[in-house]
């Protein structure tokens, strides 16, 4: 049914499209559809649960508004090819892949080496720490190549011989290969009590953040499907400004904020097939009801998982293959935290402080277990604000903590590493895991899932008429999931799918 083309006249009754979720995927779908209104008669409504659009893209002013902290999406990747998102940003001079001043510079190389500390206060030489960090990163690439090539004999460096040439789960593989590589390499000078194991432990924390979960939960066979970015785009605007730029180009009254959707009633019966009567009703908690011929669902995978468990949200329930895909894919847990201080923690030159825990020091954090995974603090440009990130159970822990506990926890950490008691004056947290309208940070390939589950998640659902339900969001993108690029591209994809359905 969805393969048929239907001509929609410019005049006469409009087709009603409701887009659920005003993040980048929903904004992209609304923007793409509205840009063709001169050729098609559509009534578009974009429903966002929060009082503002953007979803997981949100910037908060810091240092009296001079700078911004990205408490949600903090990367803007360049994938060595033009995308609809980067085209939009470049055409409006909001970003560039050319050398330019970035508003953010979260991970941009400033030429000043990172500074590394042990939890006993000793400093680790940059060259030593970098040596083992690079070793770990190369072995992550080796793991990806093994899956991609389906060849467990593959080694990224011949001087790092491989003992086990059969499948191992990701974390077991990385641990075994890391220490094989360490043994085969010339030792680097490390402070007393510090070993390559401490570098490894910190890199595992980093991988947990990047995936939003423990490596034990990943299906690494999907690693080869992910499109690795070539570099980070240079932003000339923060994410809230990008969201605002998209929103301003939408027709008046398209964006409807503070509209929490509680039910989507669609029609799977054959009666009134392809009639002009809208077969769908979208019910909001504020009492608003929207009729629709098509609904594009762009909510996070975390929300979809919740809705899939609540029979009343989708009525009738979604098809079995859709529910299976929602169940199999994983939703990462994570949050970003920014601490503002009265002065820089080290000096004005060093922007990135890397932290390496000694096992015996962790006992001092028994009251604040979430702080045990604090492994980096990144100064936000020339401000006195430092950002850090937490994943999985540690994210849940700091989100559940009180603000005073967050202050006490970071103060204790800094006392261990820097040997001085420093209390932040302000704490800003992006609590995405506990946010009821998000319920996580970004999707990952859980054990037993693969790219076909993302394909199944992205497929439209036909009812009594074609394409009643369409699905977008980063979790529906096969190769750019977990990124703002993937979210935006998926919204454009579903809008174009609908336009092609009407032969536009």
PDB file of N, CA and C in Angstrom, residues 189-261:
ATOM      1  N   UNK A 189      57.593   5.641  31.367  1.00  0.00           N
ATOM      2  CA  UNK A 189      57.757   6.047  32.756  1.00  0.00           C
ATOM      3  C   UNK A 189      56.437   6.538  33.331  1.00  0.00           C
ATOM      4  N   UNK A 190      56.051   5.947  34.447  1.00  0.00           N
ATOM      5  CA  UNK A 190      54.828   6.340  35.143  1.00  0.00           C
ATOM      6  C   UNK A 190      55.162   6.606  36.606  1.00  0.00           C
ATOM      7  N   UNK A 191      54.376   7.447  37.283  1.00  0.00           N
ATOM      8  CA  UNK A 191      54.634   7.726  38.699  1.00  0.00           C
ATOM      9  C   UNK A 191      54.523   6.455  39.547  1.00  0.00           C
ATOM     10  N   UNK A 192      55.147   6.471  40.698  1.00  0.00           N
ATOM     11  CA  UNK A 192      55.081   5.338  41.618  1.00  0.00           C
ATOM     12  C   UNK A 192      53.628   5.014  41.947  1.00  0.00           C
ATOM     13  N   UNK A 193      53.296   3.746  41.823  1.00  0.00           N
ATOM     14  CA  UNK A 193      51.932   3.312  42.118  1.00  0.00           C
ATOM     15  C   UNK A 193      50.999   3.346  40.930  1.00  0.00           C
ATOM     16  N   UNK A 194      51.426   3.988  39.849  1.00  0.00           N
ATOM     17  CA  UNK A 194      50.600   4.067  38.637  1.00  0.00           C
ATOM     18  C   UNK A 194      51.079   3.031  37.630  1.00  0.00           C
ATOM     19  N   UNK A 195      50.157   2.324  37.019  1.00  0.00           N
ATOM     20  CA  UNK A 195      50.483   1.289  36.040  1.00  0.00           C
ATOM     21  C   UNK A 195      49.628   1.489  34.790  1.00  0.00           C
ATOM     22  N   UNK A 196      49.940   0.788  33.696  1.00  0.00           N
ATOM     23  CA  UNK A 196      49.084   0.860  32.500  1.00  0.00           C
ATOM     24  C   UNK A 196      47.633   0.483  32.784  1.00  0.00           C
ATOM     25  N   UNK A 197      47.400  -0.290  33.848  1.00  0.00           N
ATOM     26  CA  UNK A 197      46.035  -0.656  34.226  1.00  0.00           C
ATOM     27  C   UNK A 197      45.216   0.593  34.550  1.00  0.00           C
ATOM     28  N   UNK A 198      45.816   1.577  35.202  1.00  0.00           N
ATOM     29  CA  UNK A 198      45.084   2.795  35.564  1.00  0.00           C
ATOM     30  C   UNK A 198      44.693   3.589  34.312  1.00  0.00           C
ATOM     31  N   UNK A 199      45.551   3.581  33.312  1.00  0.00           N
ATOM     32  CA  UNK A 199      45.203   4.239  32.044  1.00  0.00           C
ATOM     33  C   UNK A 199      44.054   3.492  31.385  1.00  0.00           C
ATOM     34  N   UNK A 200      44.142   2.158  31.405  1.00  0.00           N
ATOM     35  CA  UNK A 200      43.083   1.323  30.817  1.00  0.00           C
ATOM     36  C   UNK A 200      41.741   1.604  31.498  1.00  0.00           C
ATOM     37  N   UNK A 201      41.735   1.653  32.827  1.00  0.00           N
ATOM     38  CA  UNK A 201      40.482   1.873  33.556  1.00  0.00           C
ATOM     39  C   UNK A 201      39.828   3.189  33.148  1.00  0.00           C
ATOM     40  N   UNK A 202      40.656   4.230  32.979  1.00  0.00           N
ATOM     41  CA  UNK A 202      40.091   5.517  32.580  1.00  0.00           C
ATOM     42  C   UNK A 202      39.524   5.448  31.165  1.00  0.00           C
ATOM     43  N   UNK A 203      40.181   4.741  30.267  1.00  0.00           N
ATOM     44  CA  UNK A 203      39.696   4.647  28.886  1.00  0.00           C
ATOM     45  C   UNK A 203      38.391   3.858  28.811  1.00  0.00           C
ATOM     46  N   UNK A 204      38.222   2.889  29.688  1.00  0.00           N
ATOM     47  CA  UNK A 204      36.951   2.148  29.742  1.00  0.00           C
ATOM     48  C   UNK A 204      35.828   3.079  30.186  1.00  0.00           C
ATOM     49  N   UNK A 205      36.125   3.969  31.146  1.00  0.00           N
ATOM     50  CA  UNK A 205      35.121   4.964  31.563  1.00  0.00           C
ATOM     51  C   UNK A 205      34.724   5.821  30.371  1.00  0.00           C
ATOM     52  N   UNK A 206      35.726   6.229  29.583  1.00  0.00           N
ATOM     53  CA  UNK A 206      35.449   7.045  28.389  1.00  0.00           C
ATOM     54  C   UNK A 206      34.565   6.294  27.405  1.00  0.00           C
ATOM     55  N   UNK A 207      34.845   5.004  27.176  1.00  0.00           N
ATOM     56  CA  UNK A 207      34.031   4.212  26.251  1.00  0.00           C
ATOM     57  C   UNK A 207      32.609   4.066  26.768  1.00  0.00           C
ATOM     58  N   UNK A 208      32.446   3.968  28.071  1.00  0.00           N
ATOM     59  CA  UNK A 208      31.095   3.881  28.643  1.00  0.00           C
ATOM     60  C   UNK A 208      30.312   5.141  28.326  1.00  0.00           C
ATOM     61  N   UNK A 209      30.992   6.284  28.444  1.00  0.00           N
ATOM     62  CA  UNK A 209      30.317   7.542  28.129  1.00  0.00           C
ATOM     63  C   UNK A 209      29.955   7.612  26.649  1.00  0.00           C
ATOM     64  N   UNK A 210      30.874   7.227  25.780  1.00  0.00           N
ATOM     65  CA  UNK A 210      30.619   7.323  24.342  1.00  0.00           C
ATOM     66  C   UNK A 210      29.471   6.426  23.896  1.00  0.00           C
ATOM     67  N   UNK A 211      29.267   5.306  24.595  1.00  0.00           N
ATOM     68  CA  UNK A 211      28.187   4.386  24.235  1.00  0.00           C
ATOM     69  C   UNK A 211      26.961   4.535  25.125  1.00  0.00           C
ATOM     70  N   UNK A 212      27.136   5.202  26.271  1.00  0.00           N
ATOM     71  CA  UNK A 212      26.017   5.365  27.185  1.00  0.00           C
ATOM     72  C   UNK A 212      25.693   4.118  27.972  1.00  0.00           C
ATOM     73  N   UNK A 213      26.602   3.149  27.954  1.00  0.00           N
ATOM     74  CA  UNK A 213      26.346   1.896  28.668  1.00  0.00           C
ATOM     75  C   UNK A 213      27.649   1.154  28.877  1.00  0.00           C
ATOM     76  N   UNK A 214      27.600   0.082  29.678  1.00  0.00           N
ATOM     77  CA  UNK A 214      28.767  -0.776  29.845  1.00  0.00           C
ATOM     78  C   UNK A 214      29.031  -1.521  28.545  1.00  0.00           C
ATOM     79  N   UNK A 215      30.306  -1.754  28.262  1.00  0.00           N
ATOM     80  CA  UNK A 215      30.660  -2.448  27.030  1.00  0.00           C
ATOM     81  C   UNK A 215      30.064  -3.854  26.976  1.00  0.00           C
ATOM     82  N   UNK A 216      29.793  -4.436  28.140  1.00  0.00           N
ATOM     83  CA  UNK A 216      29.220  -5.779  28.188  1.00  0.00           C
ATOM     84  C   UNK A 216      27.830  -5.819  27.560  1.00  0.00           C
ATOM     85  N   UNK A 217      27.173  -4.657  27.450  1.00  0.00           N
ATOM     86  CA  UNK A 217      25.821  -4.619  26.886  1.00  0.00           C
ATOM     87  C   UNK A 217      25.806  -4.429  25.368  1.00  0.00           C
ATOM     88  N   UNK A 218      26.970  -4.202  24.768  1.00  0.00           N
ATOM     89  CA  UNK A 218      27.045  -3.880  23.344  1.00  0.00           C
ATOM     90  C   UNK A 218      27.112  -5.126  22.479  1.00  0.00           C
ATOM     91  N   UNK A 219      26.553  -5.012  21.296  1.00  0.00           N
ATOM     92  CA  UNK A 219      26.771  -6.010  20.253  1.00  0.00           C
ATOM     93  C   UNK A 219      27.772  -5.409  19.286  1.00  0.00           C
ATOM     94  N   UNK A 220      29.024  -5.771  19.446  1.00  0.00           N
ATOM     95  CA  UNK A 220      30.087  -5.123  18.668  1.00  0.00           C
ATOM     96  C   UNK A 220      30.048  -5.498  17.198  1.00  0.00           C
ATOM     97  N   UNK A 221      29.226  -6.474  16.815  1.00  0.00           N
ATOM     98  CA  UNK A 221      29.135  -6.823  15.398  1.00  0.00           C
ATOM     99  C   UNK A 221      28.558  -5.676  14.586  1.00  0.00           C
ATOM    100  N   UNK A 222      27.918  -4.720  15.276  1.00  0.00           N
ATOM    101  CA  UNK A 222      27.345  -3.561  14.578  1.00  0.00           C
ATOM    102  C   UNK A 222      28.353  -2.431  14.435  1.00  0.00           C
ATOM    103  N   UNK A 223      29.545  -2.578  15.022  1.00  0.00           N
ATOM    104  CA  UNK A 223      30.537  -1.521  14.948  1.00  0.00           C
ATOM    105  C   UNK A 223      30.838  -1.110  13.515  1.00  0.00           C
ATOM    106  N   UNK A 224      30.900  -2.111  12.629  1.00  0.00           N
ATOM    107  CA  UNK A 224      31.261  -1.822  11.245  1.00  0.00           C
ATOM    108  C   UNK A 224      30.210  -1.041  10.489  1.00  0.00           C
ATOM    109  N   UNK A 225      28.979  -1.003  11.004  1.00  0.00           N
ATOM    110  CA  UNK A 225      27.901  -0.286  10.322  1.00  0.00           C
ATOM    111  C   UNK A 225      27.940   1.200  10.620  1.00  0.00           C
ATOM    112  N   UNK A 226      28.593   1.571  11.718  1.00  0.00           N
ATOM    113  CA  UNK A 226      28.607   2.975  12.132  1.00  0.00           C
ATOM    114  C   UNK A 226      29.562   3.776  11.251  1.00  0.00           C
ATOM    115  N   UNK A 227      29.112   4.932  10.823  1.00  0.00           N
ATOM    116  CA  UNK A 227      29.929   5.802   9.976  1.00  0.00           C
ATOM    117  C   UNK A 227      30.765   6.703  10.870  1.00  0.00           C
ATOM    118  N   UNK A 228      32.063   6.428  10.947  1.00  0.00           N
ATOM    119  CA  UNK A 228      32.939   7.215  11.798  1.00  0.00           C
ATOM    120  C   UNK A 228      33.119   8.613  11.226  1.00  0.00           C
ATOM    121  N   UNK A 229      32.946   9.645  12.061  1.00  0.00           N
ATOM    122  CA  UNK A 229      33.161  11.009  11.575  1.00  0.00           C
ATOM    123  C   UNK A 229      34.630  11.269  11.306  1.00  0.00           C
ATOM    124  N   UNK A 230      34.897  12.143  10.343  1.00  0.00           N
ATOM    125  CA  UNK A 230      36.283  12.487  10.012  1.00  0.00           C
ATOM    126  C   UNK A 230      36.839  13.534  10.967  1.00  0.00           C
ATOM    127  N   UNK A 231      35.977  14.431  11.426  1.00  0.00           N
ATOM    128  CA  UNK A 231      36.428  15.452  12.362  1.00  0.00           C
ATOM    129  C   UNK A 231      35.201  16.109  12.968  1.00  0.00           C
ATOM    130  N   UNK A 232      35.455  17.019  13.875  1.00  0.00           N
ATOM    131  CA  UNK A 232      34.356  17.777  14.468  1.00  0.00           C
ATOM    132  C   UNK A 232      34.171  19.067  13.692  1.00  0.00           C
ATOM    133  N   UNK A 233      32.912  19.331  13.305  1.00  0.00           N
ATOM    134  CA  UNK A 233      32.606  20.586  12.616  1.00  0.00           C
ATOM    135  C   UNK A 233      32.880  21.762  13.544  1.00  0.00           C
ATOM    136  N   UNK A 234      33.208  22.882  12.974  1.00  0.00           N
ATOM    137  CA  UNK A 234      33.397  24.097  13.754  1.00  0.00           C
ATOM    138  C   UNK A 234      32.086  24.874  13.791  1.00  0.00           C
ATOM    139  N   UNK A 235      31.533  24.995  14.986  1.00  0.00           N
ATOM    140  CA  UNK A 235      30.268  25.701  15.138  1.00  0.00           C
ATOM    141  C   UNK A 235      30.503  27.193  15.321  1.00  0.00           C
ATOM    142  N   UNK A 236      29.722  27.966  14.627  1.00  0.00           N
ATOM    143  CA  UNK A 236      29.731  29.405  14.859  1.00  0.00           C
ATOM    144  C   UNK A 236      28.534  29.811  15.707  1.00  0.00           C
ATOM    145  N   UNK A 237      27.701  28.850  16.030  1.00  0.00           N
ATOM    146  CA  UNK A 237      26.526  29.107  16.870  1.00  0.00           C
ATOM    147  C   UNK A 237      26.388  27.945  17.836  1.00  0.00           C
ATOM    148  N   UNK A 238      25.788  28.197  19.000  1.00  0.00           N
ATOM    149  CA  UNK A 238      25.539  27.088  19.912  1.00  0.00           C
ATOM    150  C   UNK A 238      24.292  26.339  19.468  1.00  0.00           C
ATOM    151  N   UNK A 239      24.037  25.193  20.100  1.00  0.00           N
ATOM    152  CA  UNK A 239      22.934  24.354  19.639  1.00  0.00           C
ATOM    153  C   UNK A 239      21.576  25.025  19.811  1.00  0.00           C
ATOM    154  N   UNK A 240      21.394  25.789  20.855  1.00  0.00           N
ATOM    155  CA  UNK A 240      20.109  26.477  21.024  1.00  0.00           C
ATOM    156  C   UNK A 240      19.889  27.507  19.924  1.00  0.00           C
ATOM    157  N   UNK A 241      20.965  28.140  19.474  1.00  0.00           N
ATOM    158  CA  UNK A 241      20.856  29.086  18.362  1.00  0.00           C
ATOM    159  C   UNK A 241      20.530  28.354  17.064  1.00  0.00           C
ATOM    160  N   UNK A 242      21.091  27.165  16.891  1.00  0.00           N
ATOM    161  CA  UNK A 242      20.782  26.353  15.704  1.00  0.00           C
ATOM    162  C   UNK A 242      19.313  25.953  15.706  1.00  0.00           C
ATOM    163  N   UNK A 243      18.843  25.503  16.866  1.00  0.00           N
ATOM    164  CA  UNK A 243      17.423  25.133  17.004  1.00  0.00           C
ATOM    165  C   UNK A 243      16.533  26.326  16.715  1.00  0.00           C
ATOM    166  N   UNK A 244      16.905  27.492  17.233  1.00  0.00           N
ATOM    167  CA  UNK A 244      16.123  28.706  17.002  1.00  0.00           C
ATOM    168  C   UNK A 244      16.085  29.069  15.526  1.00  0.00           C
ATOM    169  N   UNK A 245      17.214  28.892  14.832  1.00  0.00           N
ATOM    170  CA  UNK A 245      17.271  29.217  13.402  1.00  0.00           C
ATOM    171  C   UNK A 245      16.313  28.343  12.601  1.00  0.00           C
ATOM    172  N   UNK A 246      16.231  27.064  12.958  1.00  0.00           N
ATOM    173  CA  UNK A 246      15.290  26.170  12.262  1.00  0.00           C
ATOM    174  C   UNK A 246      13.855  26.557  12.592  1.00  0.00           C
ATOM    175  N   UNK A 247      13.589  26.780  13.869  1.00  0.00           N
ATOM    176  CA  UNK A 247      12.226  27.091  14.318  1.00  0.00           C
ATOM    177  C   UNK A 247      11.678  28.347  13.662  1.00  0.00           C
ATOM    178  N   UNK A 248      12.534  29.348  13.501  1.00  0.00           N
ATOM    179  CA  UNK A 248      12.088  30.621  12.928  1.00  0.00           C
ATOM    180  C   UNK A 248      11.670  30.498  11.472  1.00  0.00           C
ATOM    181  N   UNK A 249      12.136  29.460  10.794  1.00  0.00           N
ATOM    182  CA  UNK A 249      11.784  29.284   9.388  1.00  0.00           C
ATOM    183  C   UNK A 249      10.522  28.457   9.193  1.00  0.00           C
ATOM    184  N   UNK A 250       9.908  28.019  10.280  1.00  0.00           N
ATOM    185  CA  UNK A 250       8.656  27.276  10.183  1.00  0.00           C
ATOM    186  C   UNK A 250       7.485  28.244  10.067  1.00  0.00           C
ATOM    187  N   UNK A 251       6.406  27.843   9.392  1.00  0.00           N
ATOM    188  CA  UNK A 251       5.215  28.699   9.315  1.00  0.00           C
ATOM    189  C   UNK A 251       4.655  28.977  10.707  1.00  0.00           C
ATOM    190  N   UNK A 252       3.987  30.113  10.881  1.00  0.00           N
ATOM    191  CA  UNK A 252       3.391  30.445  12.177  1.00  0.00           C
ATOM    192  C   UNK A 252       2.469  29.333  12.674  1.00  0.00           C
ATOM    193  N   UNK A 253       2.467  29.107  13.963  1.00  0.00           N
ATOM    194  CA  UNK A 253       1.591  28.136  14.638  1.00  0.00           C
ATOM    195  C   UNK A 253       1.920  26.676  14.314  1.00  0.00           C
ATOM    196  N   UNK A 254       3.029  26.425  13.603  1.00  0.00           N
ATOM    197  CA  UNK A 254       3.425  25.032  13.350  1.00  0.00           C
ATOM    198  C   UNK A 254       3.914  24.387  14.636  1.00  0.00           C
ATOM    199  N   UNK A 255       4.818  25.062  15.328  1.00  0.00           N
ATOM    200  CA  UNK A 255       5.419  24.531  16.553  1.00  0.00           C
ATOM    201  C   UNK A 255       4.498  24.768  17.739  1.00  0.00           C
ATOM    202  N   UNK A 256       4.123  23.695  18.407  1.00  0.00           N
ATOM    203  CA  UNK A 256       3.233  23.753  19.566  1.00  0.00           C
ATOM    204  C   UNK A 256       3.973  23.146  20.761  1.00  0.00           C
ATOM    205  N   UNK A 257       4.547  24.000  21.613  1.00  0.00           N
ATOM    206  CA  UNK A 257       5.295  23.512  22.764  1.00  0.00           C
ATOM    207  C   UNK A 257       4.376  23.237  23.950  1.00  0.00           C
ATOM    208  N   UNK A 258       4.917  22.562  24.951  1.00  0.00           N
ATOM    209  CA  UNK A 258       4.171  22.171  26.157  1.00  0.00           C
ATOM    210  C   UNK A 258       2.959  21.323  25.800  1.00  0.00           C
ATOM    211  N   UNK A 259       3.120  20.498  24.803  1.00  0.00           N
ATOM    212  CA  UNK A 259       2.074  19.557  24.392  1.00  0.00           C
ATOM    213  C   UNK A 259       2.599  18.140  24.591  1.00  0.00           C
ATOM    214  N   UNK A 260       2.282  17.553  25.721  1.00  0.00           N
ATOM    215  CA  UNK A 260       2.730  16.198  26.040  1.00  0.00           C
ATOM    216  C   UNK A 260       1.735  15.197  25.462  1.00  0.00           C
ATOM    217  N   UNK A 261       2.183  14.414  24.518  1.00  0.00           N
ATOM    218  CA  UNK A 261       1.304  13.432  23.877  1.00  0.00           C
ATOM    219  C   UNK A 261       1.092  12.248  24.821  1.00  0.00           C
TER     220      UNK A 261
END
